[in-house]
């Protein structure tokens, strides 16, 4: 998982899938970039994403400290976005946990196979934030605009006009996330990890028979 971020990998594992926020060695700069891959799982179209915060149906909760108002957001991209769908950059600026600006930046349909820098002008807003919640998605989940063929690669993100930047903005830092699961069973341990909480299903040696039980 990209360090400091949550991603669709947790949700994908819970559903029995494979990572769809993928560490890639095809990078614009440095050693790594991220690839966000849509797909099909259980006859449903899935999408890849990473977020600073926690995504939900209403947008993004939580976030990280951020105390300036950027002029624009830019990053290097490769992507394939099917006609009739779009990718999305989601930015919530917050003050005292309340959004003071919610900005949805559309990545339009098309294909770019070579690393290309794209810049998005940000709307001005009133007030000074203390937090930013931020994410990029290989779909527009708010409008159900997705296609299993969609993918977006991202590298070297930056805000202009400010000194604050997102941590790990070049996706050079990754962490291995591990949890022990009972074979053939599914638990929410991975989601617990995504929320920064300990496992709530664990292996116990206090067993009625055999070596282990489930706690």
XYZ file of N, CA and C in Angstrom:
645
model
N 0.848 -1.185 0.000
C 0.000 0.000 0.000
C 0.888 1.241 0.000
N 0.508 2.322 -0.743
C 1.311 3.539 -0.689
C 1.302 4.136 0.713
N 2.491 4.468 1.204
C 2.629 4.952 2.580
C 1.846 6.246 2.785
N 1.237 6.377 3.937
C 0.431 7.508 4.399
C -0.978 7.539 3.800
N -1.284 6.638 2.882
C -2.563 6.685 2.175
C -3.390 5.438 2.457
N -4.691 5.584 2.350
C -5.573 4.435 2.227
C -5.816 4.172 0.747
N -6.233 2.966 0.422
C -6.453 2.648 -0.985
C -7.540 1.600 -1.128
N -7.906 1.378 -2.379
C -8.913 0.357 -2.705
C -8.402 -1.051 -2.470
N -7.106 -1.213 -2.191
C -6.582 -2.563 -1.941
C -7.276 -3.241 -0.768
N -7.589 -2.473 0.279
C -8.236 -3.065 1.453
C -9.610 -3.616 1.081
N -10.392 -2.804 0.395
C -11.725 -3.230 -0.035
C -11.643 -4.414 -0.982
N -10.668 -4.391 -1.877
C -10.511 -5.475 -2.842
C -10.203 -6.794 -2.151
N -9.322 -6.757 -1.137
C -8.994 -7.984 -0.411
C -10.200 -8.535 0.335
N -10.988 -7.634 0.942
C -12.176 -8.081 1.665
C -13.132 -8.811 0.731
N -13.192 -8.366 -0.514
C -14.087 -8.993 -1.492
C -13.432 -10.184 -2.186
N -12.240 -10.581 -1.737
C -11.574 -11.739 -2.312
C -10.820 -11.452 -3.584
N -10.549 -10.179 -3.861
C -9.854 -9.805 -5.087
C -8.371 -9.574 -4.866
N -7.726 -9.019 -5.880
C -6.295 -8.709 -5.844
C -6.121 -7.190 -5.807
N -4.921 -6.697 -5.488
C -4.731 -5.245 -5.395
C -5.114 -4.534 -6.687
N -5.766 -3.380 -6.560
C -6.070 -2.565 -7.733
C -5.571 -1.127 -7.581
N -4.773 -0.880 -6.535
C -3.951 0.329 -6.412
C -2.511 -0.189 -6.378
N -1.894 -0.257 -7.528
C -0.750 -1.137 -7.771
C 0.559 -0.344 -7.826
N 1.572 -0.846 -7.160
C 2.924 -0.295 -7.230
C 3.519 -0.641 -8.590
N 3.917 0.374 -9.349
C 4.429 0.163 -10.698
C 5.847 0.709 -10.821
N 6.698 -0.016 -11.538
C 8.060 0.459 -11.808
C 8.111 1.305 -13.078
N 6.976 1.460 -13.758
C 6.884 2.367 -14.902
C 6.611 3.764 -14.345
N 7.674 4.490 -14.016
C 7.542 5.766 -13.316
C 8.025 6.912 -14.192
N 7.404 8.073 -14.030
C 7.914 9.274 -14.691
C 9.214 9.720 -14.054
N 9.291 9.626 -12.723
C 10.467 10.073 -11.982
C 10.671 9.149 -10.792
N 11.898 8.859 -10.445
C 12.158 7.946 -9.343
C 11.935 6.502 -9.758
N 11.647 5.656 -8.777
C 11.543 4.221 -9.026
C 10.121 3.725 -9.227
N 9.127 4.443 -8.660
C 7.771 3.893 -8.645
C 6.726 4.953 -8.984
N 5.617 4.468 -9.492
C 4.386 5.235 -9.658
C 3.251 4.363 -9.146
N 2.019 4.871 -9.200
C 0.860 4.076 -8.811
C -0.041 3.880 -10.019
N -0.635 2.690 -10.131
C -1.610 2.396 -11.180
C -2.927 2.035 -10.517
N -3.975 2.770 -10.869
C -5.318 2.545 -10.350
C -6.119 1.835 -11.434
N -6.598 0.631 -11.130
C -7.186 -0.240 -12.144
C -8.650 -0.539 -11.810
N -9.546 -0.236 -12.737
C -10.923 -0.711 -12.610
C -10.985 -2.168 -13.043
N -12.116 -2.825 -12.798
C -12.239 -4.227 -13.162
C -13.623 -4.752 -12.847
N -13.727 -6.082 -12.853
C -14.985 -6.767 -12.550
C -14.755 -7.701 -11.374
N -15.670 -7.658 -10.413
C -15.634 -8.582 -9.282
C -17.065 -8.912 -8.896
N -17.387 -10.204 -8.888
C -18.738 -10.653 -8.544
C -19.782 -9.945 -9.409
N -19.490 -9.837 -10.719
C -20.389 -9.231 -11.702
C -20.626 -7.744 -11.454
N -19.789 -7.122 -10.617
C -19.898 -5.699 -10.338
C -18.617 -5.019 -10.810
N -18.739 -3.811 -11.359
C -17.564 -3.062 -11.793
C -16.906 -2.395 -10.590
N -15.632 -2.660 -10.405
C -14.873 -2.071 -9.303
C -13.976 -0.963 -9.846
N -13.366 -0.185 -8.943
C -12.447 0.861 -9.374
C -11.300 0.962 -8.386
N -10.174 1.480 -8.883
C -9.002 1.685 -8.039
C -8.943 3.113 -7.547
N -8.441 3.295 -6.333
C -8.301 4.643 -5.790
C -7.241 4.662 -4.700
N -6.724 5.853 -4.415
C -5.982 6.102 -3.186
C -6.513 7.390 -2.592
N -6.453 7.504 -1.268
C -6.968 8.692 -0.589
C -6.108 9.033 0.620
N -5.993 10.327 0.875
C -5.573 10.815 2.184
C -6.875 11.103 2.924
N -7.264 10.198 3.794
C -8.559 10.254 4.439
C -9.236 8.904 4.302
N -10.555 8.891 4.401
C -11.354 7.686 4.257
C -12.527 8.008 3.350
N -12.651 7.261 2.253
C -13.729 7.509 1.316
C -15.050 6.938 1.784
N -16.145 7.657 1.466
C -17.488 7.130 1.709
C -18.423 7.674 0.629
N -19.714 7.359 0.725
C -20.661 7.758 -0.311
C -20.811 9.270 -0.427
N -20.456 9.996 0.618
C -20.612 11.444 0.616
C -19.336 12.194 0.278
N -18.256 11.468 0.065
C -16.995 12.133 -0.254
C -15.850 11.553 0.531
N -15.133 12.398 1.267
C -13.954 11.974 2.012
C -14.049 12.457 3.452
N -13.837 11.546 4.384
C -13.736 11.899 5.790
C -12.261 11.949 6.187
N -11.995 12.606 7.308
C -10.625 12.660 7.812
C -9.743 13.484 6.898
N -8.460 13.101 6.801
C -7.499 13.817 5.991
C -6.207 14.039 6.746
N -5.385 14.960 6.249
C -4.085 15.251 6.845
C -3.950 16.764 7.012
N -3.066 17.233 7.918
C -2.911 18.674 8.118
C -2.501 19.400 6.837
N -3.145 20.550 6.603
C -2.848 21.353 5.405
C -3.391 22.751 5.665
N -2.534 23.778 5.589
C -2.913 25.107 6.081
C -2.771 26.212 5.040
N -2.758 25.858 3.746
C -2.631 26.866 2.701
C -3.698 26.650 1.623
N -3.830 27.666 0.730
C -4.801 27.606 -0.368
C -4.036 27.549 -1.695
N -3.921 26.379 -2.317
C -3.162 26.261 -3.564
C -3.879 26.944 -4.733
N -3.082 27.318 -5.741
C -3.641 27.848 -6.985
C -4.129 26.734 -7.896
N -3.356 25.640 -7.950
C -3.696 24.544 -8.860
C -3.077 23.249 -8.359
N -3.525 22.166 -8.943
C -2.953 20.847 -8.695
C -2.408 20.321 -10.010
N -1.222 19.698 -9.951
C -0.667 19.103 -11.158
C -0.036 17.760 -10.814
N 0.040 16.912 -11.818
C 0.664 15.596 -11.666
C 0.969 15.057 -13.056
N 1.774 14.014 -13.083
C 2.065 13.317 -14.343
C 1.164 12.097 -14.428
N 0.557 11.919 -15.619
C -0.447 10.880 -15.810
C -0.169 10.040 -17.057
N -0.584 8.792 -16.981
C -0.935 7.952 -18.122
C -2.321 7.413 -17.813
N -3.157 7.173 -18.831
C -4.461 6.611 -18.502
C -5.192 6.088 -19.725
N -6.169 5.267 -19.445
C -7.180 4.874 -20.418
C -8.537 5.021 -19.731
N -9.325 5.984 -20.173
C -10.654 6.228 -19.627
C -11.659 6.034 -20.755
N -12.547 5.060 -20.601
C -13.493 4.710 -21.663
C -14.491 5.824 -21.906
N -14.988 5.898 -23.135
C -16.015 6.881 -23.488
C -17.228 6.707 -22.576
N -17.808 7.819 -22.183
C -18.978 7.782 -21.313
C -18.648 7.640 -19.847
N -17.345 7.595 -19.525
C -16.913 7.522 -18.120
C -15.877 8.612 -17.884
N -15.361 8.685 -16.677
C -14.313 9.646 -16.368
C -13.570 9.222 -15.114
N -12.355 9.695 -14.980
C -11.620 9.577 -13.733
C -11.815 10.844 -12.924
N -11.341 10.817 -11.680
C -11.653 11.930 -10.798
C -10.508 12.197 -9.826
N -10.210 13.497 -9.635
C -9.379 13.960 -8.535
C -10.329 14.648 -7.553
N -10.337 14.197 -6.304
C -11.268 14.702 -5.304
C -10.470 15.439 -4.226
N -10.830 16.707 -3.976
C -10.118 17.499 -2.981
C -11.134 18.176 -2.069
N -11.037 17.887 -0.778
C -11.841 18.564 0.241
C -10.890 19.359 1.130
N -11.050 20.679 1.166
C -10.355 21.507 2.143
C -11.289 21.679 3.337
N -10.753 21.503 4.557
C -11.589 21.519 5.743
C -11.041 22.470 6.802
N -11.951 22.960 7.629
C -11.608 23.757 8.799
C -12.420 23.236 9.971
N -11.735 22.818 11.037
C -12.413 22.240 12.208
C -13.335 21.094 11.809
N -12.832 20.244 10.898
C -13.518 19.031 10.422
C -14.677 19.301 9.472
N -14.954 20.570 9.147
C -16.065 20.928 8.261
C -15.510 21.344 6.896
N -15.995 20.751 5.787
C -15.511 21.166 4.468
C -15.828 22.634 4.182
N -14.804 23.392 3.753
C -15.019 24.767 3.312
C -14.850 24.880 1.794
N -14.380 23.807 1.159
C -14.318 23.747 -0.299
C -14.263 22.285 -0.719
N -15.143 21.904 -1.655
C -15.164 20.547 -2.198
C -14.963 20.659 -3.709
N -13.857 20.117 -4.203
C -13.511 20.282 -5.604
C -13.335 18.921 -6.266
N -14.073 18.730 -7.370
C -14.004 17.506 -8.161
C -13.384 17.853 -9.509
N -12.195 17.333 -9.771
C -11.457 17.622 -10.999
C -11.563 16.414 -11.917
N -12.142 16.612 -13.085
C -12.470 15.513 -13.992
C -11.279 15.163 -14.884
N -10.989 13.863 -14.980
C -10.050 13.334 -15.963
C -10.897 12.775 -17.098
N -10.877 13.448 -18.230
C -11.813 13.179 -19.318
C -11.475 11.880 -20.052
N -12.475 11.303 -20.760
C -12.244 10.069 -21.513
C -11.127 10.234 -22.542
N -10.428 9.154 -22.794
C -9.354 9.156 -23.772
C -8.229 8.237 -23.328
N -7.175 8.199 -24.119
C -6.017 7.345 -23.826
C -4.741 8.166 -23.960
N -3.900 8.121 -22.936
C -2.570 8.731 -22.966
C -1.579 7.649 -22.564
N -0.730 7.249 -23.491
C 0.205 6.148 -23.241
C 1.601 6.613 -22.878
N 1.870 7.913 -22.964
C 3.168 8.465 -22.570
C 2.956 9.414 -21.403
N 3.895 9.444 -20.476
C 3.751 10.307 -19.309
C 3.525 11.751 -19.744
N 2.447 12.332 -19.232
C 2.043 13.685 -19.607
C 1.675 14.458 -18.346
N 2.216 15.673 -18.207
C 1.861 16.493 -17.060
C 0.532 17.195 -17.318
N -0.373 17.094 -16.360
C -1.671 17.746 -16.443
C -1.832 18.665 -15.240
N -2.420 19.833 -15.490
C -2.630 20.824 -14.430
C -4.108 21.167 -14.340
N -4.612 21.299 -13.111
C -6.013 21.601 -12.855
C -6.085 22.872 -12.004
N -6.734 23.901 -12.534
C -6.931 25.130 -11.773
C -7.924 24.864 -10.657
N -7.596 25.313 -9.443
C -8.480 25.126 -8.299
C -9.322 26.374 -8.079
N -10.570 26.162 -7.684
C -11.453 27.274 -7.358
C -10.995 27.939 -6.067
N -11.095 29.240 -6.033
C -10.805 29.973 -4.799
C -11.943 29.735 -3.807
N -11.652 29.902 -2.541
C -12.680 29.709 -1.527
C -12.370 30.584 -0.326
N -13.376 30.785 0.488
C -13.258 31.652 1.656
C -12.734 30.874 2.857
N -11.828 31.474 3.593
C -11.299 30.840 4.788
C -9.975 30.151 4.535
N -9.317 29.762 5.619
C -8.032 29.063 5.561
C -8.206 27.661 6.117
N -7.837 26.627 5.357
C -8.054 25.259 5.841
C -7.057 24.863 6.917
N -7.405 23.817 7.664
C -6.433 23.178 8.546
C -6.196 21.720 8.147
N -7.009 21.226 7.190
C -6.949 19.820 6.793
C -7.283 19.704 5.314
N -6.659 18.726 4.659
C -7.034 18.372 3.297
C -7.341 16.878 3.248
N -8.432 16.534 2.604
C -8.738 15.145 2.243
C -8.648 15.080 0.727
N -7.919 14.101 0.211
C -7.537 14.111 -1.205
C -7.559 12.692 -1.744
N -7.985 12.526 -2.985
C -7.937 11.199 -3.593
C -7.997 11.268 -5.106
N -7.537 10.212 -5.760
C -7.675 10.037 -7.202
C -8.311 8.680 -7.441
N -9.260 8.633 -8.395
C -10.090 7.453 -8.621
C -10.116 7.132 -10.110
N -10.112 5.843 -10.462
C -10.182 5.434 -11.872
C -11.622 5.407 -12.378
N -12.492 6.168 -11.736
C -13.908 6.234 -12.089
C -14.460 7.518 -11.494
N -15.747 7.790 -11.763
C -16.476 8.797 -11.001
C -17.549 8.066 -10.209
N -17.250 7.677 -8.968
C -18.201 6.865 -8.200
C -19.458 7.638 -7.819
N -19.408 8.968 -7.828
C -20.584 9.755 -7.452
C -21.657 9.706 -8.534
N -21.229 9.506 -9.799
C -22.167 9.434 -10.917
C -22.219 8.053 -11.562
N -21.618 7.060 -10.901
C -21.572 5.691 -11.435
C -20.987 5.639 -12.844
N -19.967 6.445 -13.075
C -19.311 6.487 -14.384
C -18.008 5.701 -14.298
N -18.060 4.452 -14.739
C -16.908 3.564 -14.623
C -16.968 2.551 -15.737
N -15.830 1.953 -16.040
C -15.720 0.894 -17.034
C -14.588 -0.017 -16.582
N -14.749 -1.341 -16.697
C -13.676 -2.240 -16.232
C -12.349 -2.052 -16.956
N -12.365 -1.384 -18.119
C -11.122 -1.155 -18.855
C -10.388 0.100 -18.390
N -11.005 0.885 -17.501
C -10.366 2.125 -17.049
C -9.124 1.849 -16.212
N -8.085 2.632 -16.438
C -6.925 2.648 -15.550
C -6.276 4.028 -15.598
N -5.667 4.403 -14.486
C -4.952 5.675 -14.383
C -3.628 5.428 -13.668
N -2.536 5.903 -14.259
C -1.242 5.903 -13.592
C -0.901 7.328 -13.187
N -0.337 7.502 -11.991
C -0.054 8.823 -11.440
C 1.356 8.843 -10.856
N 2.049 9.961 -11.054
C 3.366 10.158 -10.457
C 3.599 11.663 -10.254
N 4.461 12.003 -9.328
C 4.956 13.363 -9.095
C 3.816 14.376 -8.980
N 3.002 14.239 -7.938
C 1.925 15.179 -7.678
C 2.468 16.435 -6.994
N 1.812 17.580 -7.252
C 2.240 18.818 -6.592
C 1.117 19.838 -6.626
N 1.072 20.690 -5.586
C 0.250 21.886 -5.583
C 1.133 23.078 -5.931
N 0.558 24.080 -6.610
C 1.302 25.290 -6.946
C 0.840 26.442 -6.069
N 1.761 27.383 -5.827
C 1.444 28.571 -5.053
C 1.471 28.382 -3.554
N 1.969 27.232 -3.094
C 2.018 26.945 -1.658
C 3.315 26.206 -1.337
N 3.636 26.137 -0.049
C 4.769 25.322 0.389
C 4.311 23.951 0.876
N 3.060 23.836 1.353
C 2.515 22.531 1.768
C 2.411 21.598 0.571
N 2.824 20.348 0.747
C 2.662 19.333 -0.291
C 2.187 18.034 0.361
N 1.612 17.173 -0.439
C 1.169 15.878 0.052
C 2.378 14.991 0.327
N 2.381 14.239 1.430
C 3.489 13.310 1.677
C 3.490 12.167 0.667
N 4.677 11.684 0.367
C 4.834 10.569 -0.571
C 4.196 10.891 -1.920
N 4.345 12.139 -2.363
C 3.668 12.599 -3.577
C 4.243 11.983 -4.849
N 5.404 11.334 -4.755
C 5.976 10.641 -5.906
C 5.830 9.139 -5.830
N 5.111 8.638 -4.812
C 4.816 7.208 -4.632
C 6.088 6.354 -4.541
N 7.107 6.928 -3.925
C 8.350 6.176 -3.733
C 8.302 5.286 -2.498
N 7.406 5.573 -1.553
C 7.351 4.825 -0.301
C 6.106 3.931 -0.267
N 6.327 2.659 -0.008
C 5.248 1.673 0.068
C 5.434 0.848 1.334
N 4.343 0.323 1.869
C 4.402 -0.507 3.063
C 3.665 -1.812 2.811
N 4.191 -2.879 3.386
C 3.501 -4.159 3.343
C 2.506 -4.233 4.486
N 1.275 -4.567 4.164
C 0.214 -4.689 5.161
C -0.136 -6.161 5.280
N -0.026 -6.708 6.485
C -0.248 -8.145 6.674
C -1.269 -8.381 7.773
N -2.072 -9.413 7.595
C -2.985 -9.861 8.628
C -3.164 -11.364 8.485
N -3.271 -12.053 9.619
C -3.467 -13.501 9.595
C -4.964 -13.798 9.556
N -5.368 -14.584 8.550
C -6.782 -14.877 8.342
C -7.030 -16.380 8.484
N -8.192 -16.769 9.018
C -8.540 -18.189 9.040
C -8.796 -18.682 7.620
N -8.150 -19.775 7.251
C -8.270 -20.298 5.890
C -9.730 -20.589 5.557
N -10.152 -20.151 4.365
C -11.499 -20.374 3.818
C -12.560 -19.492 4.465
N -12.165 -18.594 5.367
C -13.096 -17.655 5.978
C -12.698 -16.237 5.595
N -13.643 -15.321 5.652
C -13.390 -13.919 5.362
C -13.716 -13.087 6.602
N -12.818 -12.154 6.959
C -13.042 -11.282 8.107
C -12.861 -9.822 7.674
N -13.106 -8.908 8.603
C -12.901 -7.488 8.344
C -11.576 -6.986 8.909
N -10.638 -7.914 9.145
C -9.346 -7.497 9.688
C -8.630 -6.488 8.794
N -8.702 -6.689 7.474
C -8.022 -5.770 6.567
C -8.636 -4.375 6.658
N -9.960 -4.303 6.776
C -10.600 -3.003 6.937
C -10.191 -2.359 8.260
N -10.043 -3.168 9.292
C -9.552 -2.637 10.562
C -8.175 -1.989 10.382
N -7.312 -2.666 9.628
C -5.985 -2.117 9.376
C -6.082 -0.801 8.617
N -7.000 -0.732 7.631
C -7.174 0.495 6.853
C -7.592 1.655 7.743
N -8.328 1.362 8.794
C -8.790 2.392 9.725
C -7.805 2.638 10.865
N -6.658 1.936 10.820
C -5.653 2.097 11.862
C -5.991 1.410 13.158
N -6.833 0.381 13.088
C -7.287 -0.327 14.272
C -6.707 -1.744 14.300
N -6.590 -2.354 15.492
C -6.084 -3.733 15.566
C -7.106 -4.727 15.029
N -6.620 -5.924 14.696
C -7.511 -6.991 14.239
C -8.585 -7.265 15.283
N -9.801 -7.520 14.833
C -10.856 -7.917 15.773
C -11.242 -9.381 15.627
N -10.557 -10.106 14.741
C -10.680 -11.562 14.655
C -9.264 -12.116 14.756
N -8.998 -12.881 15.805
C -7.636 -13.354 16.043
C -7.611 -14.848 16.344
N -6.430 -15.427 16.171
C -6.194 -16.844 16.452
C -5.886 -17.010 17.937
N -6.535 -17.961 18.585
C -6.323 -18.203 20.011
C -5.855 -19.642 20.224
N -4.942 -19.821 21.173
C -4.514 -21.176 21.538
C -5.394 -21.753 22.655
N -6.387 -21.005 23.097
C -7.384 -21.515 24.051
C -8.436 -22.252 23.224
N -8.208 -23.557 23.014
C -9.040 -24.327 22.080
C -9.779 -25.446 22.809
N -11.003 -25.728 22.365
C -11.754 -26.887 22.885
C -11.138 -28.184 22.384
N -10.762 -28.191 21.111
C -10.072 -29.351 20.546
C -9.069 -28.861 19.520
N -8.071 -29.676 19.249
C -7.010 -29.235 18.340
C -6.145 -28.178 18.995
N -5.535 -27.338 18.159
C -4.555 -26.364 18.641
C -5.124 -24.953 18.766
N -6.075 -24.587 17.902
C -6.512 -23.200 17.840
C -8.030 -23.073 17.865
N -8.464 -21.898 18.288
C -9.852 -21.466 18.111
C -9.832 -20.041 17.583
N -11.002 -19.504 17.298
C -11.133 -18.144 16.816
C -11.687 -17.253 17.929
N -11.009 -16.121 18.138
C -11.471 -15.153 19.117
C -12.008 -13.925 18.380
